[in-house]
PDB file of C-alpha atoms in Angstrom:
ATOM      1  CA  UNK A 166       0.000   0.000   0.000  1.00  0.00           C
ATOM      2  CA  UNK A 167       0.731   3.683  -1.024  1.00  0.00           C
ATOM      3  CA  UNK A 168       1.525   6.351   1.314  1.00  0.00           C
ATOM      4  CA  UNK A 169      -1.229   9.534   1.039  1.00  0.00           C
ATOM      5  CA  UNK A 170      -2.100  11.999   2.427  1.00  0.00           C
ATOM      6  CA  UNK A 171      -5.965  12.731   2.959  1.00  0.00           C
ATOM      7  CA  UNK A 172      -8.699  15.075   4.105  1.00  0.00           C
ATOM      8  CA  UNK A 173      -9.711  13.244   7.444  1.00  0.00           C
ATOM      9  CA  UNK A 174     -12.994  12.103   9.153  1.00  0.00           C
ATOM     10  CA  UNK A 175     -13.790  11.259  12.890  1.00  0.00           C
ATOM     11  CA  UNK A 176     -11.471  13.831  13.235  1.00  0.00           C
ATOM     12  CA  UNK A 177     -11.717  14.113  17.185  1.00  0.00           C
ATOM     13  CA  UNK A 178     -11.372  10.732  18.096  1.00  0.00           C
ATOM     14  CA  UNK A 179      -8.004  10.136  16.057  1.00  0.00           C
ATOM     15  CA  UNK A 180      -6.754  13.552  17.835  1.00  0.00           C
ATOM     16  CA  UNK A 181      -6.972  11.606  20.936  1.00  0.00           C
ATOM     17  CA  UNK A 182      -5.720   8.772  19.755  1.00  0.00           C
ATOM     18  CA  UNK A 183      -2.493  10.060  18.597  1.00  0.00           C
ATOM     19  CA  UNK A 184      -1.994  12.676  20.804  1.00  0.00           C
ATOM     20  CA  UNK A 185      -2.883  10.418  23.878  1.00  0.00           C
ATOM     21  CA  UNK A 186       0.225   8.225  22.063  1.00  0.00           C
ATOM     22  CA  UNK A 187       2.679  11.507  22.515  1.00  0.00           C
ATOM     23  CA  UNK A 188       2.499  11.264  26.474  1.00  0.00           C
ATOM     24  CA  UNK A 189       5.851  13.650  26.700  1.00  0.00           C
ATOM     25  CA  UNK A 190       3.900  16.459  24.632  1.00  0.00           C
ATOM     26  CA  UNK A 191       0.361  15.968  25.551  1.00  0.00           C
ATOM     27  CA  UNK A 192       0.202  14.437  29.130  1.00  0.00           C
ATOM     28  CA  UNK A 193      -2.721  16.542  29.948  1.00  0.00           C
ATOM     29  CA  UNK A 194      -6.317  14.699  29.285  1.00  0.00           C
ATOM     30  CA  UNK A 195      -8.000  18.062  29.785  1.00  0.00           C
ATOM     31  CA  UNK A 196      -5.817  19.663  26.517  1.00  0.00           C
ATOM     32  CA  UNK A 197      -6.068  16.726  24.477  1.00  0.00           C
ATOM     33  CA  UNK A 198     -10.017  16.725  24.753  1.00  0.00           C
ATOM     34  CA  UNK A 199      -9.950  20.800  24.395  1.00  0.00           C
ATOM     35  CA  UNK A 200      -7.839  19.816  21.191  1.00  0.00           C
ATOM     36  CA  UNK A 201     -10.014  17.351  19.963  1.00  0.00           C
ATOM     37  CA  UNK A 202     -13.300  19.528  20.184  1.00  0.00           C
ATOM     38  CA  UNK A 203     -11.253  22.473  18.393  1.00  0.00           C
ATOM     39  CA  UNK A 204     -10.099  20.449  15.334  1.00  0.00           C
ATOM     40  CA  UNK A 205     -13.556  19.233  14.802  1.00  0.00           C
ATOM     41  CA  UNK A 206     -14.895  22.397  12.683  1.00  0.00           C
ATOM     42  CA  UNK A 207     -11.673  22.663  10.998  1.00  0.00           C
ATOM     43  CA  UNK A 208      -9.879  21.083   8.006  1.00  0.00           C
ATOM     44  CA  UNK A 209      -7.634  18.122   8.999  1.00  0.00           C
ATOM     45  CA  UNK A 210      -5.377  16.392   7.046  1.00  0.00           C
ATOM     46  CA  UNK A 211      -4.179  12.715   7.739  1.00  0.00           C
ATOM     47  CA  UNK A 212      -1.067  11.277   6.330  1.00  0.00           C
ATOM     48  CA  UNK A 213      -2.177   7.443   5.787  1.00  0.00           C
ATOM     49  CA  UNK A 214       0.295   4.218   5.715  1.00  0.00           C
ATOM     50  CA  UNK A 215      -1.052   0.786   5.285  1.00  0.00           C
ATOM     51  CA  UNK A 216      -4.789   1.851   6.058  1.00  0.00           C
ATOM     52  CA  UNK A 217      -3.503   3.634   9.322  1.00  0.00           C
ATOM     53  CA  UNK A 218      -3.490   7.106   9.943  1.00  0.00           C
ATOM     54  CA  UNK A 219      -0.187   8.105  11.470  1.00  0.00           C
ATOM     55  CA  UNK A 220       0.207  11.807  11.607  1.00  0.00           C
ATOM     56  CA  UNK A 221      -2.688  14.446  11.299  1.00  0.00           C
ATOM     57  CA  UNK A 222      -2.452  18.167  10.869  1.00  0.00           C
ATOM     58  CA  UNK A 223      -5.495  20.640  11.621  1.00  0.00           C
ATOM     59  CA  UNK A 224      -5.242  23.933   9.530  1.00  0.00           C
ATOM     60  CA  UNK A 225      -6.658  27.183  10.063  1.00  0.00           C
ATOM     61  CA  UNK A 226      -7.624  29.657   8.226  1.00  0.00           C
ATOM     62  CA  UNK A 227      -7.209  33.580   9.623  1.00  0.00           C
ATOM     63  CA  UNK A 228      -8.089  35.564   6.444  1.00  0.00           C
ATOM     64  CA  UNK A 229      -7.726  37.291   4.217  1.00  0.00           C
ATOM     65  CA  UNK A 230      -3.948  36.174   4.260  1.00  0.00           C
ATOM     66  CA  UNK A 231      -2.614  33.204   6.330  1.00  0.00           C
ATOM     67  CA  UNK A 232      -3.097  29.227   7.359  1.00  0.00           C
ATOM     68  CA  UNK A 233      -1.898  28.304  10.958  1.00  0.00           C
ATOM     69  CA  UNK A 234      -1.097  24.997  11.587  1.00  0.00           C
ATOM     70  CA  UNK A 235      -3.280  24.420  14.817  1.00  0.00           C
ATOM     71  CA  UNK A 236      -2.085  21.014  15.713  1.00  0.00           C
ATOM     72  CA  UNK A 237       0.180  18.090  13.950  1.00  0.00           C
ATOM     73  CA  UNK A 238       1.233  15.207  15.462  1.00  0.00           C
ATOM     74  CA  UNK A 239       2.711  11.715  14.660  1.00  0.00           C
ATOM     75  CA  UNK A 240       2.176   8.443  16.361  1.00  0.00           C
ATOM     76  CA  UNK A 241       5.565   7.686  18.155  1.00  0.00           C
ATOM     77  CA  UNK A 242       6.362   4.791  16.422  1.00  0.00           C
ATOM     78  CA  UNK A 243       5.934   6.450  12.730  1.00  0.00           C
ATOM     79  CA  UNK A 244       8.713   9.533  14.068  1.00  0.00           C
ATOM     80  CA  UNK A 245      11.266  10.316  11.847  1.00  0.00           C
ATOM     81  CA  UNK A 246       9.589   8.599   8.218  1.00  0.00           C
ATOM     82  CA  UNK A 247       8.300  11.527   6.342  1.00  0.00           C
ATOM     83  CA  UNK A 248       4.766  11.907   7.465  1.00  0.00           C
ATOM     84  CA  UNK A 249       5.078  15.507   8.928  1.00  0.00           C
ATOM     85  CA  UNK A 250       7.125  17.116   6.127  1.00  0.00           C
ATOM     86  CA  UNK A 251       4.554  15.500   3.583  1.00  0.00           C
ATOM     87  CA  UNK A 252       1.501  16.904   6.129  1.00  0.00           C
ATOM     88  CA  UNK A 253       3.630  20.369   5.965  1.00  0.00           C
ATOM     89  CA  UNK A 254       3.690  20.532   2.308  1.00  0.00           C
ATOM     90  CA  UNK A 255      -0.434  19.432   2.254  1.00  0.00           C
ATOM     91  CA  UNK A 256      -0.243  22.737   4.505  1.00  0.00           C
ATOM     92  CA  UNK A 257       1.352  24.885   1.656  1.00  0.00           C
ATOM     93  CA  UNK A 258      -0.934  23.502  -1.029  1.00  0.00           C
ATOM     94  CA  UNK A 259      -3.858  24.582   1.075  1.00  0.00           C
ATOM     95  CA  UNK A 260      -2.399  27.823   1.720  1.00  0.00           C
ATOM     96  CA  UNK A 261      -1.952  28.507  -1.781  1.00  0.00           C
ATOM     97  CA  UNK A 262      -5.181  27.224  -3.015  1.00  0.00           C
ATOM     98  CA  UNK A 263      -7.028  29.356  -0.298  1.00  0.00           C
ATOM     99  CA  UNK A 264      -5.152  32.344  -0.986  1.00  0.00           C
ATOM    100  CA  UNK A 265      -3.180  32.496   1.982  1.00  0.00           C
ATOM    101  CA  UNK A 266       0.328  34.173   1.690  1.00  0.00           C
ATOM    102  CA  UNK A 267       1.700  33.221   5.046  1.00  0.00           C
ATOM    103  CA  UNK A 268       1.964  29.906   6.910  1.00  0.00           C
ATOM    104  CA  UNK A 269       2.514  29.701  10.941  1.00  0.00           C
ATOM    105  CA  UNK A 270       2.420  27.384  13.655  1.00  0.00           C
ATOM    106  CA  UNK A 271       2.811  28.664  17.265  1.00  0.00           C
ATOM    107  CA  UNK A 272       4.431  26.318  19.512  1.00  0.00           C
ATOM    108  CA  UNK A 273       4.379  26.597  23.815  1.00  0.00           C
ATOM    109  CA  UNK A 274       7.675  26.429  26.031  1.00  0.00           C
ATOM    110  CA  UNK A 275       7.727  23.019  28.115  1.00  0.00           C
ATOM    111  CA  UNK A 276       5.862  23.440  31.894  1.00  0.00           C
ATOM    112  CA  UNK A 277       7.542  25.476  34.078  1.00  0.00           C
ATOM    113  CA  UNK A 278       9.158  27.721  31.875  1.00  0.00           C
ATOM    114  CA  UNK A 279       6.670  30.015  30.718  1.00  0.00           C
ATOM    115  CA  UNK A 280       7.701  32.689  33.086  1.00  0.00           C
ATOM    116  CA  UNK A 281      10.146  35.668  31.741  1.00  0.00           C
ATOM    117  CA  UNK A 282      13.511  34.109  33.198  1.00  0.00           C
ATOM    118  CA  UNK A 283      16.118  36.877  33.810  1.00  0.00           C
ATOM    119  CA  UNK A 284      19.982  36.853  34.739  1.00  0.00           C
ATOM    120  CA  UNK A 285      20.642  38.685  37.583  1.00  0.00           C
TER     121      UNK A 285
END
């Protein structure tokens, strides 16, 4: 079987699925439930091995110009094999289809360190 990448159903229950599998990212149940209630209304992309879905992406949109790339994630054992650079350039195809001339993706600062932390 081919490697694809496709526009996903049952969106919220694969969020927690692979995101539940990424315990050193997303060891919170509370934010991987908030997650997968946000991705529901928004396009997600699955990158699909052997049937499986092993990374998804959720896009979106902030017009008139940009995509953000609300969440991507890879199940652990599928890390390092291509599936989030082929996700990332699904991202830039949508951007450019929908107009978009800027792509982002906001990441967070591990616990703890969210704070301003200053020299004296």
């Amino acid at each position: 079987m081919g490697k694809t990448i496709e526009i996903l159903t049952g969106k919220a229950e694969l969020c927690r699925s692979i995101m539940g599998a990424l315990p050193d990212w997303f060891s919170e149940p509370e934010v991987i439930e908030a997650s997968a209630r946000a991705i529901e209304d928004l396009p997600v992309f699955g990158y699909v091995e052997a049937d499986v879905v092993t990374a998804l992406m959720a896009l979106k949109r902030h017009p008139p110009g940009a995509v953000e790339i609300a969440l991507i994630a890879t199940r652990p054992e599928h890390h390092g094999r291509g599936a989030g650079r082929h996700l990332i350039d699904a991202a830039e195809r949508f951007g450019l289809e929908t107009g978009a001339r800027l792509l982002t993706v906001k990441t967070l600062a591990p616990r703890g360190l969210d704070e301003p932390q200053f020299e004296a």
